[in-house]
């Protein structure tokens, strides 16, 4: 049986930046409020000509280049996204065509902000079972397309971007374990309505609704539990983890998970200040940043975790 090893990472952020100050002129909010409550200063927003698949394409090509793998060798593409180009075909299918890859399996995973962790967990199982040899695992989101820019509860939190990894069958240790959970009883706390089913009048759009305070409370409790579960599954101690790469939802949620791990914040990869919450893209974006700036090195143990609408939550423990 093979292990699944991350052999390359890549990411993409759109050029346009929207700062907290920019919101002050259109909303009853302030830079001080947003930064103090979330840790966010700015976020990237895609241009009209861009899409979830176009961001994923750049991130994927960067990851392929880092891995030294050609797109034609890829036999599995999984995209974690809740803001796909189309309802169908999947963004993964559209991406496969853009990359010039053909014939392998390609599908999306809809697990909100946990989309990348779920995609990684699924790709890991595929590779271990011999169903794929070289996979692209991606988190990509055009959140700005599903935000109501008159709703200060949601629009200041989220940003756009994409992150990717190449996952290859290997004899070396790679993904050590992944853990995925969900609890649909919370579906009304964080959701995007379905404009197909919910359409009341022509022109209705899909928008995100979030009851942030309730989400916050469950997220803190749940993520703390999954840290224990992940370490126990691998017979590891907190001190065995070199890096925490969390979903970037709120600096206060991230700090509480770091505290649970007794991990100093220097060992936590943070992108939230400059990127906001990019949902499924946030973990692979942070991973790529830390790999490229030399913080995360080969052989180190990385704990990734995420939590999102559903609720769905998950973690992955990876030897780089
Ligand atoms: N600017 C100014 N005031 C705002 C605001 C904004 N952008 N957004 C909300 N407020 C107001 C609210 O209307 C409320 O006003 P009221 O007391 O007059 O009703 C007040 O601030 C407090 O709102 P509350 O929601 O209790 O604030 P909070 O401390 O919980 O912070 C979040 C809000 C969203 C930052 C925080 O709850 C959070 O980060 N939750 C987790 C979200 C998350 O992780 N989501 C993604 C999961 S993937």
mmCIF file of C-alpha atoms and ligand atoms in Angstrom:
data_model
loop_
_atom_site.group_PDB
_atom_site.id
_atom_site.type_symbol
_atom_site.label_atom_id
_atom_site.label_comp_id
_atom_site.label_asym_id
_atom_site.label_seq_id
_atom_site.Cartn_x
_atom_site.Cartn_y
_atom_site.Cartn_z
ATOM 1 C CA UNK A 1 0.000 0.000 0.000
ATOM 2 C CA UNK A 2 1.294 3.448 -0.916
ATOM 3 C CA UNK A 3 1.324 6.620 1.156
ATOM 4 C CA UNK A 4 0.085 9.925 -0.263
ATOM 5 C CA UNK A 5 2.803 12.568 -0.234
ATOM 6 C CA UNK A 6 2.476 16.311 -0.898
ATOM 7 C CA UNK A 7 5.148 16.921 -3.548
ATOM 8 C CA UNK A 8 4.252 20.461 -4.606
ATOM 9 C CA UNK A 9 2.154 23.428 -3.484
ATOM 10 C CA UNK A 10 0.800 26.474 -5.299
ATOM 11 C CA UNK A 11 -1.600 29.345 -4.831
ATOM 12 C CA UNK A 12 -3.160 32.393 -6.401
ATOM 13 C CA UNK A 13 -4.613 35.623 -5.033
ATOM 14 C CA UNK A 14 -6.439 38.123 -7.256
ATOM 15 C CA UNK A 15 -4.759 41.509 -7.697
ATOM 16 C CA UNK A 16 -7.608 43.672 -6.403
ATOM 17 C CA UNK A 17 -7.438 44.373 -2.665
ATOM 18 C CA UNK A 18 -10.352 45.671 -0.586
ATOM 19 C CA UNK A 19 -9.272 47.142 2.756
ATOM 20 C CA UNK A 20 -11.368 47.588 5.897
ATOM 21 C CA UNK A 21 -11.166 51.329 5.235
ATOM 22 C CA UNK A 22 -12.828 50.754 1.846
ATOM 23 C CA UNK A 23 -15.872 49.318 3.672
ATOM 24 C CA UNK A 24 -16.195 52.396 5.889
ATOM 25 C CA UNK A 25 -17.639 54.397 3.002
ATOM 26 C CA UNK A 26 -20.340 51.844 2.100
ATOM 27 C CA UNK A 27 -21.228 50.229 5.456
ATOM 28 C CA UNK A 28 -21.791 51.146 9.099
ATOM 29 C CA UNK A 29 -18.471 49.619 10.159
ATOM 30 C CA UNK A 30 -14.885 50.561 10.961
ATOM 31 C CA UNK A 31 -11.366 49.278 10.458
ATOM 32 C CA UNK A 32 -11.025 49.115 14.254
ATOM 33 C CA UNK A 33 -14.170 46.958 14.689
ATOM 34 C CA UNK A 34 -13.257 44.503 11.931
ATOM 35 C CA UNK A 35 -9.618 44.124 12.979
ATOM 36 C CA UNK A 36 -10.373 43.771 16.698
ATOM 37 C CA UNK A 37 -13.129 41.148 16.175
ATOM 38 C CA UNK A 38 -11.539 39.128 13.364
ATOM 39 C CA UNK A 39 -7.850 39.986 12.812
ATOM 40 C CA UNK A 40 -8.635 40.954 9.198
ATOM 41 C CA UNK A 41 -7.210 44.112 7.567
ATOM 42 C CA UNK A 42 -7.822 43.389 3.878
ATOM 43 C CA UNK A 43 -8.974 40.718 1.442
ATOM 44 C CA UNK A 44 -8.463 39.961 -2.279
ATOM 45 C CA UNK A 45 -11.399 40.115 -4.690
ATOM 46 C CA UNK A 46 -11.541 38.620 -8.181
ATOM 47 C CA UNK A 47 -11.965 40.695 -11.328
ATOM 48 C CA UNK A 48 -14.974 40.277 -13.616
ATOM 49 C CA UNK A 49 -12.991 38.235 -16.143
ATOM 50 C CA UNK A 50 -11.775 35.779 -13.462
ATOM 51 C CA UNK A 51 -13.544 32.744 -12.004
ATOM 52 C CA UNK A 52 -13.054 30.002 -9.443
ATOM 53 C CA UNK A 53 -11.587 27.763 -12.160
ATOM 54 C CA UNK A 54 -9.253 30.472 -13.481
ATOM 55 C CA UNK A 55 -7.832 30.998 -9.977
ATOM 56 C CA UNK A 56 -7.594 27.233 -9.482
ATOM 57 C CA UNK A 57 -5.762 26.913 -12.790
ATOM 58 C CA UNK A 58 -2.966 29.275 -11.725
ATOM 59 C CA UNK A 59 -2.666 27.670 -8.273
ATOM 60 C CA UNK A 60 -2.630 24.189 -9.855
ATOM 61 C CA UNK A 61 0.038 25.110 -12.414
ATOM 62 C CA UNK A 62 2.221 26.525 -9.618
ATOM 63 C CA UNK A 63 1.821 23.297 -7.641
ATOM 64 C CA UNK A 64 2.537 21.124 -10.708
ATOM 65 C CA UNK A 65 5.677 23.129 -11.424
ATOM 66 C CA UNK A 66 6.846 22.792 -7.798
ATOM 67 C CA UNK A 67 6.260 19.019 -7.959
ATOM 68 C CA UNK A 68 7.878 18.635 -11.386
ATOM 69 C CA UNK A 69 4.727 16.902 -12.617
ATOM 70 C CA UNK A 70 3.048 17.479 -15.983
ATOM 71 C CA UNK A 71 -0.725 18.001 -16.074
ATOM 72 C CA UNK A 72 -1.024 14.984 -18.401
ATOM 73 C CA UNK A 73 0.196 12.720 -15.566
ATOM 74 C CA UNK A 74 -2.651 13.757 -13.223
ATOM 75 C CA UNK A 75 -5.260 11.019 -12.814
ATOM 76 C CA UNK A 76 -7.434 12.680 -10.143
ATOM 77 C CA UNK A 77 -8.559 16.281 -9.608
ATOM 78 C CA UNK A 78 -10.647 17.262 -6.589
ATOM 79 C CA UNK A 79 -11.682 20.860 -6.061
ATOM 80 C CA UNK A 80 -13.099 21.942 -2.714
ATOM 81 C CA UNK A 81 -15.389 24.887 -3.426
ATOM 82 C CA UNK A 82 -18.733 26.382 -2.460
ATOM 83 C CA UNK A 83 -18.559 29.049 -5.156
ATOM 84 C CA UNK A 84 -18.207 26.956 -8.319
ATOM 85 C CA UNK A 85 -18.180 28.388 -11.847
ATOM 86 C CA UNK A 86 -21.402 26.529 -12.635
ATOM 87 C CA UNK A 87 -23.818 24.244 -10.761
ATOM 88 C CA UNK A 88 -22.524 21.631 -13.197
ATOM 89 C CA UNK A 89 -20.198 20.613 -14.709
ATOM 90 C CA UNK A 90 -17.912 20.680 -11.713
ATOM 91 C CA UNK A 91 -15.175 23.275 -11.415
ATOM 92 C CA UNK A 92 -12.753 20.316 -11.340
ATOM 93 C CA UNK A 93 -13.940 19.245 -14.824
ATOM 94 C CA UNK A 94 -13.592 22.779 -16.174
ATOM 95 C CA UNK A 95 -10.146 22.993 -14.572
ATOM 96 C CA UNK A 96 -9.092 19.639 -16.038
ATOM 97 C CA UNK A 97 -9.783 21.001 -19.515
ATOM 98 C CA UNK A 98 -7.963 24.285 -18.796
ATOM 99 C CA UNK A 99 -4.911 22.348 -17.606
ATOM 100 C CA UNK A 100 -4.911 20.157 -20.695
ATOM 101 C CA UNK A 101 -5.316 17.008 -18.605
ATOM 102 C CA UNK A 102 -7.622 14.289 -19.955
ATOM 103 C CA UNK A 103 -9.381 11.145 -18.855
ATOM 104 C CA UNK A 104 -8.778 11.027 -15.097
ATOM 105 C CA UNK A 105 -11.471 11.485 -12.477
ATOM 106 C CA UNK A 106 -12.434 15.095 -11.697
ATOM 107 C CA UNK A 107 -15.078 16.266 -9.242
ATOM 108 C CA UNK A 108 -15.880 18.958 -6.689
ATOM 109 C CA UNK A 109 -16.328 18.542 -2.961
ATOM 110 C CA UNK A 110 -18.820 20.847 -1.312
ATOM 111 C CA UNK A 111 -17.838 21.043 2.334
ATOM 112 C CA UNK A 112 -17.834 24.826 2.800
ATOM 113 C CA UNK A 113 -14.692 26.043 4.575
ATOM 114 C CA UNK A 114 -13.594 22.429 5.174
ATOM 115 C CA UNK A 115 -13.597 21.728 1.431
ATOM 116 C CA UNK A 116 -9.831 21.398 1.086
ATOM 117 C CA UNK A 117 -9.482 19.118 4.132
ATOM 118 C CA UNK A 118 -12.290 16.912 2.801
ATOM 119 C CA UNK A 119 -10.707 16.876 -0.681
ATOM 120 C CA UNK A 120 -7.343 15.937 0.813
ATOM 121 C CA UNK A 121 -8.951 13.171 2.872
ATOM 122 C CA UNK A 122 -10.677 11.715 -0.197
ATOM 123 C CA UNK A 123 -7.564 11.935 -2.403
ATOM 124 C CA UNK A 124 -5.529 10.275 0.366
ATOM 125 C CA UNK A 125 -7.945 7.315 0.378
ATOM 126 C CA UNK A 126 -7.868 7.082 -3.438
ATOM 127 C CA UNK A 127 -4.070 6.922 -3.469
ATOM 128 C CA UNK A 128 -3.798 4.484 -0.570
ATOM 129 C CA UNK A 129 -6.323 2.172 -2.241
ATOM 130 C CA UNK A 130 -4.436 2.305 -5.554
ATOM 131 C CA UNK A 131 -7.202 4.258 -7.337
ATOM 132 C CA UNK A 132 -4.913 7.154 -8.283
ATOM 133 C CA UNK A 133 -1.191 7.858 -8.510
ATOM 134 C CA UNK A 134 -0.941 11.614 -8.958
ATOM 135 C CA UNK A 135 -3.704 13.898 -7.745
ATOM 136 C CA UNK A 136 -4.353 17.612 -7.718
ATOM 137 C CA UNK A 137 -6.155 18.694 -4.558
ATOM 138 C CA UNK A 138 -7.432 22.251 -4.608
ATOM 139 C CA UNK A 139 -9.386 24.735 -2.531
ATOM 140 C CA UNK A 140 -10.713 27.646 -4.609
ATOM 141 C CA UNK A 141 -13.345 30.245 -3.817
ATOM 142 C CA UNK A 142 -14.910 33.269 -5.454
ATOM 143 C CA UNK A 143 -16.655 34.241 -2.211
ATOM 144 C CA UNK A 144 -17.248 37.790 -3.451
ATOM 145 C CA UNK A 145 -19.794 36.350 -5.917
ATOM 146 C CA UNK A 146 -21.975 35.027 -3.084
ATOM 147 C CA UNK A 147 -21.679 37.965 -0.683
ATOM 148 C CA UNK A 148 -24.270 40.628 -0.032
ATOM 149 C CA UNK A 149 -22.187 43.810 0.145
ATOM 150 C CA UNK A 150 -24.879 45.523 2.182
ATOM 151 C CA UNK A 151 -24.619 42.885 4.960
ATOM 152 C CA UNK A 152 -21.829 43.923 7.330
ATOM 153 C CA UNK A 153 -22.097 40.595 9.199
ATOM 154 C CA UNK A 154 -20.692 38.645 6.247
ATOM 155 C CA UNK A 155 -19.072 40.770 3.568
ATOM 156 C CA UNK A 156 -16.190 42.079 5.695
ATOM 157 C CA UNK A 157 -15.078 38.556 6.631
ATOM 158 C CA UNK A 158 -14.570 36.793 3.308
ATOM 159 C CA UNK A 159 -12.057 36.999 0.449
ATOM 160 C CA UNK A 160 -11.218 35.192 -2.797
ATOM 161 C CA UNK A 161 -8.286 32.961 -3.783
ATOM 162 C CA UNK A 162 -7.077 29.458 -4.548
ATOM 163 C CA UNK A 163 -4.520 27.009 -3.177
ATOM 164 C CA UNK A 164 -3.401 23.645 -4.555
ATOM 165 C CA UNK A 165 -1.247 20.654 -3.743
ATOM 166 C CA UNK A 166 0.024 17.768 -5.845
ATOM 167 C CA UNK A 167 -0.452 14.516 -3.943
ATOM 168 C CA UNK A 168 1.538 11.530 -5.197
ATOM 169 C CA UNK A 169 1.709 7.830 -4.346
ATOM 170 C CA UNK A 170 4.945 7.362 -2.439
ATOM 171 C CA UNK A 171 6.816 4.920 -0.268
ATOM 172 C CA UNK A 172 7.718 7.806 2.046
ATOM 173 C CA UNK A 173 5.315 8.861 4.809
ATOM 174 C CA UNK A 174 3.035 11.742 3.768
ATOM 175 C CA UNK A 175 -0.570 12.196 4.871
ATOM 176 C CA UNK A 176 -0.605 10.463 8.267
ATOM 177 C CA UNK A 177 -4.329 10.715 8.919
ATOM 178 C CA UNK A 178 -7.372 12.758 7.999
ATOM 179 C CA UNK A 179 -10.524 13.226 10.052
ATOM 180 C CA UNK A 180 -13.866 14.431 8.715
ATOM 181 C CA UNK A 181 -17.084 15.192 10.571
ATOM 182 C CA UNK A 182 -20.384 16.951 10.046
ATOM 183 C CA UNK A 183 -23.559 17.907 11.894
ATOM 184 C CA UNK A 184 -26.411 19.169 9.739
ATOM 185 C CA UNK A 185 -28.493 20.418 12.668
ATOM 186 C CA UNK A 186 -26.619 23.717 12.342
ATOM 187 C CA UNK A 187 -27.484 24.341 8.703
ATOM 188 C CA UNK A 188 -29.334 27.608 9.420
ATOM 189 C CA UNK A 189 -26.381 29.273 11.146
ATOM 190 C CA UNK A 190 -24.235 29.570 8.029
ATOM 191 C CA UNK A 191 -25.569 28.974 4.548
ATOM 192 C CA UNK A 192 -26.002 30.167 1.002
ATOM 193 C CA UNK A 193 -29.555 30.025 -0.297
ATOM 194 C CA UNK A 194 -30.229 28.134 -3.503
ATOM 195 C CA UNK A 195 -31.442 30.593 -6.150
ATOM 196 C CA UNK A 196 -32.830 27.734 -8.252
ATOM 197 C CA UNK A 197 -35.154 26.437 -5.544
ATOM 198 C CA UNK A 198 -35.649 29.595 -3.482
ATOM 199 C CA UNK A 199 -36.256 31.949 -6.370
ATOM 200 C CA UNK A 200 -39.036 34.322 -5.396
ATOM 201 C CA UNK A 201 -38.636 36.817 -8.166
ATOM 202 C CA UNK A 202 -36.515 37.180 -11.205
ATOM 203 C CA UNK A 203 -33.031 38.387 -10.382
ATOM 204 C CA UNK A 204 -32.809 36.750 -6.945
ATOM 205 C CA UNK A 205 -29.227 35.830 -6.211
ATOM 206 C CA UNK A 206 -27.456 33.350 -3.973
ATOM 207 C CA UNK A 207 -26.135 35.112 -0.880
ATOM 208 C CA UNK A 208 -24.369 33.967 2.249
ATOM 209 C CA UNK A 209 -26.086 34.305 5.626
ATOM 210 C CA UNK A 210 -24.072 33.882 8.831
ATOM 211 C CA UNK A 211 -24.981 34.024 12.506
ATOM 212 C CA UNK A 212 -21.378 34.716 13.418
ATOM 213 C CA UNK A 213 -21.597 34.619 17.190
ATOM 214 C CA UNK A 214 -23.268 31.176 17.269
ATOM 215 C CA UNK A 215 -20.834 29.875 14.643
ATOM 216 C CA UNK A 216 -17.943 31.127 16.738
ATOM 217 C CA UNK A 217 -18.996 29.229 19.871
ATOM 218 C CA UNK A 218 -19.418 25.862 18.131
ATOM 219 C CA UNK A 219 -16.208 26.331 16.104
ATOM 220 C CA UNK A 220 -14.032 26.845 19.180
ATOM 221 C CA UNK A 221 -15.429 23.763 20.957
ATOM 222 C CA UNK A 222 -15.310 21.523 17.899
ATOM 223 C CA UNK A 223 -11.810 22.417 16.738
ATOM 224 C CA UNK A 224 -10.422 21.859 20.175
ATOM 225 C CA UNK A 225 -11.875 18.305 20.120
ATOM 226 C CA UNK A 226 -10.450 17.501 16.706
ATOM 227 C CA UNK A 227 -6.923 18.397 17.815
ATOM 228 C CA UNK A 228 -7.142 15.675 20.503
ATOM 229 C CA UNK A 229 -8.672 13.191 18.054
ATOM 230 C CA UNK A 230 -5.904 13.740 15.488
ATOM 231 C CA UNK A 231 -3.044 13.409 17.965
ATOM 232 C CA UNK A 232 -4.564 10.313 19.590
ATOM 233 C CA UNK A 233 -5.073 8.625 16.207
ATOM 234 C CA UNK A 234 -1.350 8.997 15.525
ATOM 235 C CA UNK A 235 -0.090 8.323 19.039
ATOM 236 C CA UNK A 236 1.512 11.724 19.022
ATOM 237 C CA UNK A 237 2.055 14.419 21.590
ATOM 238 C CA UNK A 238 1.319 18.116 21.111
ATOM 239 C CA UNK A 239 5.069 18.687 21.020
ATOM 240 C CA UNK A 240 5.398 16.426 17.944
ATOM 241 C CA UNK A 241 3.554 18.973 15.790
ATOM 242 C CA UNK A 242 5.872 21.478 14.081
ATOM 243 C CA UNK A 243 3.264 23.721 12.467
ATOM 244 C CA UNK A 244 -0.423 24.493 12.819
ATOM 245 C CA UNK A 245 -2.026 25.528 9.525
ATOM 246 C CA UNK A 246 -5.565 26.488 10.485
ATOM 247 C CA UNK A 247 -8.523 27.621 8.452
ATOM 248 C CA UNK A 248 -8.320 31.407 8.614
ATOM 249 C CA UNK A 249 -11.777 32.332 9.928
ATOM 250 C CA UNK A 250 -11.052 34.465 12.953
ATOM 251 C CA UNK A 251 -7.799 35.176 14.789
ATOM 252 C CA UNK A 252 -9.510 34.505 18.111
ATOM 253 C CA UNK A 253 -10.626 31.021 17.001
ATOM 254 C CA UNK A 254 -7.110 30.286 15.699
ATOM 255 C CA UNK A 255 -5.494 31.459 18.968
ATOM 256 C CA UNK A 256 -7.741 29.202 21.019
ATOM 257 C CA UNK A 257 -6.732 26.136 18.947
ATOM 258 C CA UNK A 258 -3.041 27.104 19.266
ATOM 259 C CA UNK A 259 -3.511 27.387 23.016
ATOM 260 C CA UNK A 260 -5.067 23.921 23.087
ATOM 261 C CA UNK A 261 -1.930 22.633 21.334
ATOM 262 C CA UNK A 262 0.318 24.656 23.700
ATOM 263 C CA UNK A 263 1.747 26.063 20.501
ATOM 264 C CA UNK A 264 3.340 29.531 20.348
ATOM 265 C CA UNK A 265 1.785 31.766 17.671
ATOM 266 C CA UNK A 266 5.156 31.807 15.803
ATOM 267 C CA UNK A 267 4.400 28.185 14.909
ATOM 268 C CA UNK A 268 0.963 29.014 13.512
ATOM 269 C CA UNK A 269 0.782 30.028 9.861
ATOM 270 C CA UNK A 270 -1.395 33.127 9.645
ATOM 271 C CA UNK A 271 -2.716 34.749 6.487
ATOM 272 C CA UNK A 272 -5.970 36.114 7.875
ATOM 273 C CA UNK A 273 -4.787 39.726 8.220
ATOM 274 C CA UNK A 274 -4.101 40.119 4.482
ATOM 275 C CA UNK A 275 -6.472 37.550 2.971
ATOM 276 C CA UNK A 276 -9.532 37.348 5.240
ATOM 277 C CA UNK A 277 -11.495 34.094 5.208
ATOM 278 C CA UNK A 278 -11.105 32.448 1.789
ATOM 279 C CA UNK A 279 -13.201 29.405 2.841
ATOM 280 C CA UNK A 280 -11.907 26.195 1.222
ATOM 281 C CA UNK A 281 -8.863 28.043 -0.158
ATOM 282 C CA UNK A 282 -7.492 29.275 3.146
ATOM 283 C CA UNK A 283 -5.578 26.173 4.297
ATOM 284 C CA UNK A 284 -3.770 25.481 0.984
ATOM 285 C CA UNK A 285 -3.062 29.222 0.562
ATOM 286 C CA UNK A 286 -1.413 29.311 3.995
ATOM 287 C CA UNK A 287 0.448 26.049 3.355
ATOM 288 C CA UNK A 288 1.862 27.334 0.071
ATOM 289 C CA UNK A 289 2.949 30.602 1.646
ATOM 290 C CA UNK A 290 4.783 28.809 4.468
ATOM 291 C CA UNK A 291 6.427 26.297 2.104
ATOM 292 C CA UNK A 292 7.586 29.016 -0.293
ATOM 293 C CA UNK A 293 8.956 31.332 2.398
ATOM 294 C CA UNK A 294 10.922 28.408 3.862
ATOM 295 C CA UNK A 295 9.087 28.069 7.183
ATOM 296 C CA UNK A 296 7.606 24.613 6.545
ATOM 297 C CA UNK A 297 10.378 22.180 5.596
ATOM 298 C CA UNK A 298 10.514 18.626 4.307
ATOM 299 C CA UNK A 299 10.092 16.085 7.105
ATOM 300 C CA UNK A 300 8.170 18.425 9.411
ATOM 301 C CA UNK A 301 4.780 17.549 10.891
ATOM 302 C CA UNK A 302 1.933 19.867 9.950
ATOM 303 C CA UNK A 303 -1.541 19.878 11.485
ATOM 304 C CA UNK A 304 -4.232 21.396 9.270
ATOM 305 C CA UNK A 305 -7.786 21.979 10.468
ATOM 306 C CA UNK A 306 -10.960 23.652 9.244
ATOM 307 C CA UNK A 307 -14.563 24.329 10.212
ATOM 308 C CA UNK A 308 -17.443 25.600 8.112
ATOM 309 C CA UNK A 309 -21.114 25.709 7.174
ATOM 310 C CA UNK A 310 -23.028 22.488 7.776
ATOM 311 C CA UNK A 311 -21.375 22.353 10.159
ATOM 312 C CA UNK A 312 -18.512 20.382 8.633
ATOM 313 C CA UNK A 313 -15.108 20.155 10.207
ATOM 314 C CA UNK A 314 -11.953 18.202 9.706
ATOM 315 C CA UNK A 315 -8.218 17.883 10.132
ATOM 316 C CA UNK A 316 -5.209 16.402 8.419
ATOM 317 C CA UNK A 317 -1.878 15.471 9.947
ATOM 318 C CA UNK A 318 0.833 15.493 7.318
ATOM 319 C CA UNK A 319 4.544 14.725 7.215
ATOM 320 C CA UNK A 320 5.877 17.108 4.608
HETATM 321 N N1 LIG B 1 -19.003 46.333 11.776
HETATM 322 C C1 LIG B 1 -19.557 46.856 12.894
HETATM 323 N N2 LIG B 1 -20.457 46.203 13.638
HETATM 324 C C2 LIG B 1 -20.807 44.973 13.248
HETATM 325 C C3 LIG B 1 -20.270 44.375 12.096
HETATM 326 C C4 LIG B 1 -19.343 45.102 11.365
HETATM 327 N N3 LIG B 1 -18.776 44.614 10.228
HETATM 328 N N4 LIG B 1 -20.806 43.139 11.967
HETATM 329 C C5 LIG B 1 -21.646 42.963 12.989
HETATM 330 N N5 LIG B 1 -21.654 44.086 13.773
HETATM 331 C C6 LIG B 1 -22.437 44.339 14.985
HETATM 332 C C7 LIG B 1 -23.642 43.457 15.091
HETATM 333 O O1 LIG B 1 -24.711 43.972 14.318
HETATM 334 C C8 LIG B 1 -23.932 43.538 16.588
HETATM 335 O O2 LIG B 1 -24.593 44.746 16.839
HETATM 336 P P1 LIG B 1 -25.784 44.809 17.924
HETATM 337 O O3 LIG B 1 -25.134 44.413 19.220
HETATM 338 O O4 LIG B 1 -26.197 46.241 17.841
HETATM 339 O O5 LIG B 1 -26.787 43.830 17.445
HETATM 340 C C9 LIG B 1 -22.541 43.633 17.207
HETATM 341 O O6 LIG B 1 -21.663 44.034 16.132
HETATM 342 C C10 LIG B 1 -22.041 42.330 17.808
HETATM 343 O O7 LIG B 1 -22.277 41.292 16.872
HETATM 344 P P2 LIG B 1 -21.762 39.820 17.100
HETATM 345 O O8 LIG B 1 -22.157 38.984 15.927
HETATM 346 O O9 LIG B 1 -22.173 39.362 18.465
HETATM 347 O O10 LIG B 1 -20.164 40.073 17.103
HETATM 348 P P3 LIG B 1 -19.021 39.064 17.387
HETATM 349 O O11 LIG B 1 -18.142 39.537 18.449
HETATM 350 O O12 LIG B 1 -19.529 37.660 17.508
HETATM 351 O O13 LIG B 1 -18.165 39.168 16.055
HETATM 352 C C11 LIG B 1 -17.832 37.873 14.069
HETATM 353 C C12 LIG B 1 -18.741 38.834 14.810
HETATM 354 C C13 LIG B 1 -18.512 37.484 12.768
HETATM 355 C C14 LIG B 1 -16.527 38.572 13.778
HETATM 356 C C15 LIG B 1 -17.557 36.621 14.950
HETATM 357 O O14 LIG B 1 -18.756 36.164 15.513
HETATM 358 C C16 LIG B 1 -16.939 35.494 14.199
HETATM 359 O O15 LIG B 1 -15.841 35.613 13.674
HETATM 360 N N6 LIG B 1 -17.628 34.361 14.146
HETATM 361 C C17 LIG B 1 -17.107 33.186 13.495
HETATM 362 C C18 LIG B 1 -17.355 33.330 12.062
HETATM 363 C C19 LIG B 1 -16.730 32.241 11.305
HETATM 364 O O16 LIG B 1 -15.798 31.635 11.727
HETATM 365 N N7 LIG B 1 -17.304 32.025 10.140
HETATM 366 C C20 LIG B 1 -16.793 31.187 9.185
HETATM 367 C C21 LIG B 1 -16.793 29.790 9.607
HETATM 368 S S1 LIG B 1 -16.056 29.114 8.263
#
